[in-house]
Amino acid sequence: MATRRDTLGILGAALGAIGTPLAWGRADPQDEPLKAIAARKGMRFGNAMGMQGDEKRRQRFYDPAYRALMARECGLLVAENEMKWQAVQPEAGPHRFAAVDDMFGWARREGMLLRGHTLLWQSPRWLPKWVNALDFSKQPAGAAESLLRQHIQAVCGHFGRDIISYDVINEAVNPQDGKLIGNVFAARMGALEQIDLAFHLAREAAPGAQLVYNDYMAPRAGDALHRAGVLELLASLKARGTPVDALGLQSHIASSDAMAGAAGRQAERAWRAFLDEVSGMGYALLITEFDVNDRELPAGFAERDAGAAALARDYLDLTLSYPKCRDLLLWGMADHVSWLQEWKGVERADGLPQRPTPFDSNLRAKPMRGAIAAAMRAMPGRAAL
Ligand code: XIL
């Protein structure tokens, strides 16, 4: 677990680096790649890449410099949006896999492993419009199950054994009250039943893959109901014998997840209790979407980057102290590609772009890269995968 001394060390080192940009300069070729540090400890390190949306995103995906950085640091790729149901089947009819195939083709050539995100994002906001428009109460019995089956079989059938781990269900718990979120499938068969069915279908269609429930509960005090709801869901699924292998910790952290001070110690205790309970139920853990929202941190780069690195270090030290946590994936590796630049509601009051990732927009390493490397170097080793 991180000590306050670690945090101060990172802050001090980062502040000391002002005027010596080389200390945090472009990823030093001598630096051990993050994937290699992870592998020495029996873990995998990866990142999400996106290409769909607009021309800017396409260009970023083909940017040779970003690709080279990704290939150097990462052994695992997940598609940021390209495998979501909305993306692969925006209208009823055949699934379209061209974008994600392009992305995965490149990743395979680079020797990366692949994660699948996500077979079903629970909220109607993230389901295709045509799916939300279906009223299964007016359709023959079994129609809801059969649509879910077709979708899961189409995706898992397409990728075969290439995908080692799937987020089968994404974000099913309402953070406001800890209850399950509804959608057209849940309305027909009950939310828990629908989630259970999705995991069974995934096990059938992708028998070799790790099956994950993925959500964004975090250590912060305001997430108590969210964490409780996720624990309740995991306990219910375990009781039913649902084939869930792991909990995906999205890990979109922010200043509210700091583990310093009185509130921080409370957050630290709450997070440890949560992870203990999840592991106690027999689930594995993985960090699926790590980034640091810096909207509460000062504007100046040195202070801001040091603050974000300290948050990252404390969170990773605690979470990676669980040997059941076998993967660490970022949700974007350089600041200009981060979804937080466009996401409504996380804008900084000063209007400056966020700096949520380990590399800046010129692909220069920031203190957060050092924090991630240090956390992985310090964590206990896992048995070989
Ligand atoms: C985000 C993408 O990064 C954005 O580009 C998109 O507009 C919305 O989704 N939790 C998840 C991810 O599971 O799929 C989300 O990705 C970020 C939060």
Coordinates of N, CA and C in Angstrom, one line a residue, residues 1 7 38 56 71 77 102 113 135 138 145-146 166 183 223 237 254 278 301 307 323 347 368:
M1 N 0.8 -1.2 0.0 CA 0.0 0.0 0.0 C 0.9 1.2 0.0
T7 N 3.7 9.2 -1.9 CA 3.0 10.3 -2.6 C 3.8 11.6 -2.6
A38 N 4.8 -5.3 -16.3 CA 3.6 -6.1 -15.9 C 3.9 -7.5 -16.1
K56 N -11.3 13.0 -37.1 CA -10.2 13.2 -36.1 C -9.8 11.9 -35.4
A71 N 2.2 0.2 -29.2 CA 2.8 -1.1 -29.4 C 4.0 -1.3 -28.4
L77 N -5.2 -4.9 -26.1 CA -6.0 -3.8 -26.7 C -7.4 -4.0 -26.5
D102 N -10.5 -4.0 -38.4 CA -9.3 -3.2 -38.8 C -8.4 -3.0 -37.6
L113 N -2.8 -9.0 -27.3 CA -4.0 -9.8 -27.0 C -5.2 -8.8 -27.0
D135 N -40.9 -3.9 -28.2 CA -41.8 -4.2 -27.1 C -42.0 -5.7 -27.0
K138 N -45.2 -7.7 -26.6 CA -46.2 -7.9 -27.7 C -45.6 -9.0 -28.7
E145 N -35.1 -13.3 -25.4 CA -33.9 -14.2 -25.2 C -33.3 -14.5 -26.6
S146 N -34.1 -14.6 -27.6 CA -33.5 -15.0 -28.9 C -32.8 -13.8 -29.5
Y166 N -14.1 -10.9 -22.0 CA -15.2 -10.0 -22.4 C -15.9 -9.3 -21.2
N183 N -34.0 -2.2 -18.9 CA -34.0 -2.0 -20.4 C -35.1 -3.0 -21.0
D223 N -19.8 7.0 -3.6 CA -20.1 5.8 -4.3 C -20.6 4.6 -3.4
L237 N -25.6 -13.2 -8.3 CA -25.1 -14.0 -9.5 C -24.4 -15.2 -9.0
A254 N -10.7 10.3 -9.6 CA -10.6 11.7 -9.5 C -10.2 12.1 -8.1
V278 N -15.4 -8.6 -2.8 CA -15.5 -9.2 -4.1 C -14.6 -10.4 -4.3
F301 N 0.8 22.9 -15.1 CA 1.1 21.5 -15.5 C 1.8 20.7 -14.4
G307 N -0.1 16.0 -9.0 CA -1.3 15.6 -8.3 C -2.0 14.3 -8.9
P323 N -3.5 -9.8 -5.5 CA -2.9 -10.6 -6.6 C -4.0 -11.1 -7.6
E347 N -15.8 19.1 -17.5 CA -14.9 20.2 -17.9 C -14.3 20.9 -16.7
M368 N 2.6 10.6 -14.4 CA 1.7 9.4 -14.2 C 2.3 8.2 -14.8

